[in-house]
Amino acid sequence: MAGEQEPVIWLRPEQAPVGRPAERSRAEITAAAVELADREGLDAVSMRRLAATLGTGAASLYRYVSTRDDVLDLMIDSTAGEYDLPAPSGDWQAGLLEIAQQARRIMRRHPWLPILVVTRPALGPHGIDLLEHLLDVLADHPAEPAHKLEAFAVLNALTALFVQNELAASDPGAQRQIAYLHHAATAGTHPRIAAMLAATRPEQTSHDRFATVLTRALTGVLG
């Protein structure tokens, strides 16, 4: 049917039904794409570069994936396979924070991941396992199922934004902006900004802020 979209990559055959026998696997293609993105950034992941990395022609990759978007979806889901999902302890806040702390470490390990989490969330087999684990953590929470799903989305989005800010903080441009903010605060024309900066505790670590903000947000979403 004209305009009909293909199903998600995980509902399609591992390889095109016609053509030569398989020489690669989706897992190999995904691993190569993740390694390339880790090393050179997301823009480096093109079908041509990926094929060169695998020692094959770009046309041969289309026997396994239809588009670069398929590759991105496979990459996102592969990182969800890096979680350790222990049995819930009964403390839902601690359980969600543990998921978020793992997410933060995974996103810092793959600096290209936060932007994809925000702009093109993909839910493949590993992502489904992660969602099931989160719902298991919240099994005894009285929140509506829809609110628990919202909590999953908020956890992922807030963690991604937090990691993006962390990664950008070392940039010289970010340091200049912070210096300008402090300059404006001392000028005497923005007393509320000055009071806010004066009340900021320098000893509070990024880890502490992340846990505090995330817990407040998730508590609000779940009610």
Tab-separated table of C-alpha atoms in Angstrom:
chain	number	residue	atom	x	y	z
A	1	MET	CA	0.000	0.000	0.000
A	2	ALA	CA	1.355	3.438	-0.960
A	3	GLY	CA	2.792	5.329	1.990
A	4	GLU	CA	2.739	2.322	4.272
A	5	GLN	CA	5.667	2.360	6.674
A	6	GLU	CA	7.916	-0.590	7.367
A	7	PRO	CA	7.576	-2.153	10.810
A	8	VAL	CA	10.302	-1.438	13.341
A	9	ILE	CA	13.622	-3.104	12.675
A	10	TRP	CA	13.036	-5.808	15.308
A	11	LEU	CA	9.916	-7.045	13.503
A	12	ARG	CA	11.743	-7.528	10.212
A	13	PRO	CA	13.853	-10.508	9.120
A	14	GLU	CA	17.490	-10.431	10.186
A	15	GLN	CA	18.490	-10.334	6.521
A	16	ALA	CA	16.760	-9.574	3.244
A	17	PRO	CA	15.040	-12.749	1.986
A	18	VAL	CA	16.884	-12.622	-1.340
A	19	GLY	CA	20.551	-12.342	-2.160
A	20	ARG	CA	23.734	-13.998	-1.049
A	21	PRO	CA	24.049	-15.854	2.267
A	22	ALA	CA	24.563	-13.654	5.305
A	23	GLU	CA	28.132	-12.492	5.905
A	24	ARG	CA	27.342	-10.153	8.776
A	25	SER	CA	24.784	-9.898	11.538
A	26	ARG	CA	22.837	-6.991	12.942
A	27	ALA	CA	24.782	-7.413	16.156
A	28	GLU	CA	28.095	-6.929	14.319
A	29	ILE	CA	26.768	-3.902	12.448
A	30	THR	CA	25.421	-2.387	15.657
A	31	ALA	CA	28.659	-2.945	17.578
A	32	ALA	CA	30.677	-1.347	14.771
A	33	ALA	CA	28.318	1.649	14.661
A	34	VAL	CA	28.509	2.154	18.438
A	35	GLU	CA	32.300	1.945	18.389
A	36	LEU	CA	32.462	4.448	15.523
A	37	ALA	CA	30.137	6.889	17.304
A	38	ASP	CA	32.043	6.522	20.589
A	39	ARG	CA	35.281	7.314	18.798
A	40	GLU	CA	34.256	10.016	16.325
A	41	GLY	CA	30.756	11.176	17.187
A	42	LEU	CA	27.327	10.475	15.780
A	43	ASP	CA	27.893	12.365	12.517
A	44	ALA	CA	30.572	9.823	11.611
A	45	VAL	CA	27.983	7.045	11.478
A	46	SER	CA	27.032	6.953	7.806
A	47	MET	CA	26.281	3.861	5.781
A	48	ARG	CA	29.471	4.432	3.803
A	49	ARG	CA	31.713	4.817	6.849
A	50	LEU	CA	30.074	1.913	8.597
A	51	ALA	CA	30.567	-0.311	5.563
A	52	ALA	CA	34.229	0.710	5.341
A	53	THR	CA	34.688	-0.113	9.024
A	54	LEU	CA	33.221	-3.560	8.399
A	55	GLY	CA	35.295	-4.059	5.262
A	56	THR	CA	32.343	-4.291	2.908
A	57	GLY	CA	30.388	-2.149	0.458
A	58	ALA	CA	27.641	0.233	1.549
A	59	ALA	CA	25.124	-1.549	-0.683
A	60	SER	CA	25.632	-4.781	1.234
A	61	LEU	CA	24.462	-3.161	4.484
A	62	TYR	CA	21.021	-2.652	3.005
A	63	ARG	CA	20.551	-6.411	3.156
A	64	TYR	CA	20.400	-6.035	6.945
A	65	VAL	CA	19.002	-2.520	7.526
A	66	SER	CA	16.883	-0.267	5.338
A	67	THR	CA	18.154	3.141	6.452
A	68	ARG	CA	20.587	4.902	8.751
A	69	ASP	CA	17.629	5.409	11.100
A	70	ASP	CA	17.488	1.637	11.540
A	71	VAL	CA	21.134	1.712	12.588
A	72	LEU	CA	20.439	4.492	15.103
A	73	ASP	CA	17.548	2.512	16.595
A	74	LEU	CA	19.761	-0.557	16.924
A	75	MET	CA	22.470	1.534	18.583
A	76	ILE	CA	20.046	3.042	21.102
A	77	ASP	CA	18.644	-0.343	22.034
A	78	SER	CA	22.078	-1.918	22.333
A	79	THR	CA	22.982	0.552	25.082
A	80	ALA	CA	19.861	-0.518	27.002
A	81	GLY	CA	21.467	-3.951	27.139
A	82	GLU	CA	24.220	-2.490	29.369
A	83	TYR	CA	21.925	-2.145	32.392
A	84	ASP	CA	22.117	-4.478	35.358
A	85	LEU	CA	18.519	-5.150	36.413
A	86	PRO	CA	18.482	-6.644	39.922
A	87	ALA	CA	15.333	-7.781	41.694
A	88	PRO	CA	13.439	-4.799	43.175
A	89	SER	CA	14.193	-4.066	46.833
A	90	GLY	CA	10.746	-2.696	47.669
A	91	ASP	CA	12.005	0.905	47.867
A	92	TRP	CA	10.700	2.462	44.655
A	93	GLN	CA	12.648	5.708	44.997
A	94	ALA	CA	15.921	3.867	45.480
A	95	GLY	CA	15.064	1.543	42.599
A	96	LEU	CA	14.336	4.382	40.170
A	97	LEU	CA	17.421	6.286	41.260
A	98	GLU	CA	19.554	3.190	40.637
A	99	ILE	CA	18.152	2.953	37.105
A	100	ALA	CA	18.856	6.649	36.562
A	101	GLN	CA	22.411	6.417	37.897
A	102	GLN	CA	23.082	3.536	35.527
A	103	ALA	CA	21.550	5.548	32.690
A	104	ARG	CA	23.827	8.442	33.533
A	105	ARG	CA	26.927	6.237	33.443
A	106	ILE	CA	25.866	4.642	30.154
A	107	MET	CA	25.186	8.031	28.556
A	108	ARG	CA	28.540	9.370	29.681
A	109	ARG	CA	30.163	6.253	28.235
A	110	HIS	CA	28.390	6.967	24.928
A	111	PRO	CA	28.322	10.792	24.605
A	112	TRP	CA	26.219	10.579	21.428
A	113	LEU	CA	23.380	8.833	23.265
A	114	PRO	CA	21.688	11.692	25.205
A	115	ILE	CA	20.650	13.593	22.074
A	116	LEU	CA	19.118	10.443	20.586
A	117	VAL	CA	17.247	9.670	23.813
A	118	VAL	CA	15.638	13.117	23.614
A	119	THR	CA	15.034	13.347	19.864
A	120	ARG	CA	14.259	9.782	18.766
A	121	PRO	CA	13.384	7.450	21.638
A	122	ALA	CA	13.496	3.875	20.394
A	123	LEU	CA	12.119	0.928	22.323
A	124	GLY	CA	13.602	-2.371	21.183
A	125	PRO	CA	14.058	-5.695	22.992
A	126	HIS	CA	16.530	-4.350	25.561
A	127	GLY	CA	14.466	-1.210	26.076
A	128	ILE	CA	11.375	-3.340	26.666
A	129	ASP	CA	13.302	-5.260	29.340
A	130	LEU	CA	14.261	-1.962	30.983
A	131	LEU	CA	10.666	-0.718	30.961
A	132	GLU	CA	9.466	-4.010	32.439
A	133	HIS	CA	12.056	-3.646	35.206
A	134	LEU	CA	10.936	-0.089	35.985
A	135	LEU	CA	7.313	-1.222	36.171
A	136	ASP	CA	8.412	-4.030	38.461
A	137	VAL	CA	10.126	-1.481	40.729
A	138	LEU	CA	6.851	0.476	40.790
A	139	ALA	CA	4.590	-2.579	41.121
A	140	ASP	CA	3.365	-1.610	44.591
A	141	HIS	CA	3.133	2.122	43.877
A	142	PRO	CA	-0.498	3.333	43.694
A	143	ALA	CA	0.105	5.581	40.667
A	144	GLU	CA	-1.913	5.011	37.513
A	145	PRO	CA	-0.189	2.907	34.820
A	146	ALA	CA	-0.062	5.947	32.520
A	147	HIS	CA	1.804	7.910	35.196
A	148	LYS	CA	4.336	5.098	35.559
A	149	LEU	CA	4.961	5.240	31.829
A	150	GLU	CA	5.397	9.011	32.133
A	151	ALA	CA	7.922	8.405	34.912
A	152	PHE	CA	9.934	6.209	32.524
A	153	ALA	CA	9.955	8.997	29.938
A	154	VAL	CA	10.850	11.679	32.488
A	155	LEU	CA	13.667	9.579	33.939
A	156	ASN	CA	15.218	9.088	30.514
A	157	ALA	CA	14.756	12.687	29.364
A	158	LEU	CA	16.017	14.331	32.562
A	159	THR	CA	19.040	12.047	32.699
A	160	ALA	CA	19.866	12.812	29.070
A	161	LEU	CA	19.588	16.576	29.621
A	162	PHE	CA	21.659	16.387	32.801
A	163	VAL	CA	24.425	14.438	31.046
A	164	GLN	CA	24.398	16.876	28.121
A	165	ASN	CA	24.913	19.727	30.582
A	166	GLU	CA	27.698	17.818	32.323
A	167	LEU	CA	29.482	17.129	29.056
A	168	ALA	CA	29.105	20.757	27.971
A	169	ALA	CA	30.288	22.193	31.293
A	170	SER	CA	33.954	21.796	30.416
A	171	ASP	CA	33.535	23.709	27.172
A	172	PRO	CA	35.260	27.154	27.232
A	173	GLY	CA	32.033	28.766	26.048
A	174	ALA	CA	30.154	27.402	29.045
A	175	GLN	CA	32.815	28.719	31.411
A	176	ARG	CA	32.546	32.187	29.850
A	177	GLN	CA	28.772	32.123	30.318
A	178	ILE	CA	29.153	31.231	34.000
A	179	ALA	CA	31.663	34.062	34.452
A	180	TYR	CA	29.234	36.493	32.821
A	181	LEU	CA	26.385	35.325	35.059
A	182	HIS	CA	28.493	36.042	38.140
A	183	HIS	CA	29.472	39.427	36.696
A	184	ALA	CA	25.795	40.300	36.189
A	185	ALA	CA	24.976	39.192	39.715
A	186	THR	CA	27.533	41.563	41.223
A	187	ALA	CA	26.297	44.569	39.239
A	188	GLY	CA	23.445	45.126	41.688
A	189	THR	CA	20.639	45.178	39.095
A	190	HIS	CA	19.590	41.543	39.419
A	191	PRO	CA	19.145	40.902	43.157
A	192	ARG	CA	17.263	37.635	42.775
A	193	ILE	CA	20.035	36.122	40.653
A	194	ALA	CA	22.597	37.350	43.162
A	195	ALA	CA	20.636	35.770	46.022
A	196	MET	CA	20.322	32.510	44.138
A	197	LEU	CA	24.066	32.316	43.502
A	198	ALA	CA	24.820	33.239	47.092
A	199	ALA	CA	22.569	30.418	48.302
A	200	THR	CA	24.150	27.841	45.998
A	201	ARG	CA	26.212	25.381	47.967
A	202	PRO	CA	29.575	24.822	46.228
A	203	GLU	CA	30.098	21.611	48.195
A	204	GLN	CA	27.005	20.031	46.626
A	205	THR	CA	28.278	17.636	43.996
A	206	SER	CA	26.833	17.049	40.559
A	207	HIS	CA	25.861	13.588	41.798
A	208	ASP	CA	23.864	15.114	44.665
A	209	ARG	CA	22.057	17.582	42.401
A	210	PHE	CA	21.164	14.865	39.949
A	211	ALA	CA	19.644	12.655	42.643
A	212	THR	CA	17.753	15.542	44.235
A	213	VAL	CA	16.259	16.926	41.026
A	214	LEU	CA	15.346	13.528	39.652
A	215	THR	CA	13.685	12.393	42.877
A	216	ARG	CA	11.585	15.569	43.036
A	217	ALA	CA	10.523	15.204	39.415
A	218	LEU	CA	9.597	11.524	39.670
A	219	THR	CA	7.725	12.049	42.933
A	220	GLY	CA	5.710	14.770	41.241
A	221	VAL	CA	4.911	12.652	38.198
A	222	LEU	CA	3.835	9.643	40.242
A	223	GLY	CA	1.851	11.695	42.752
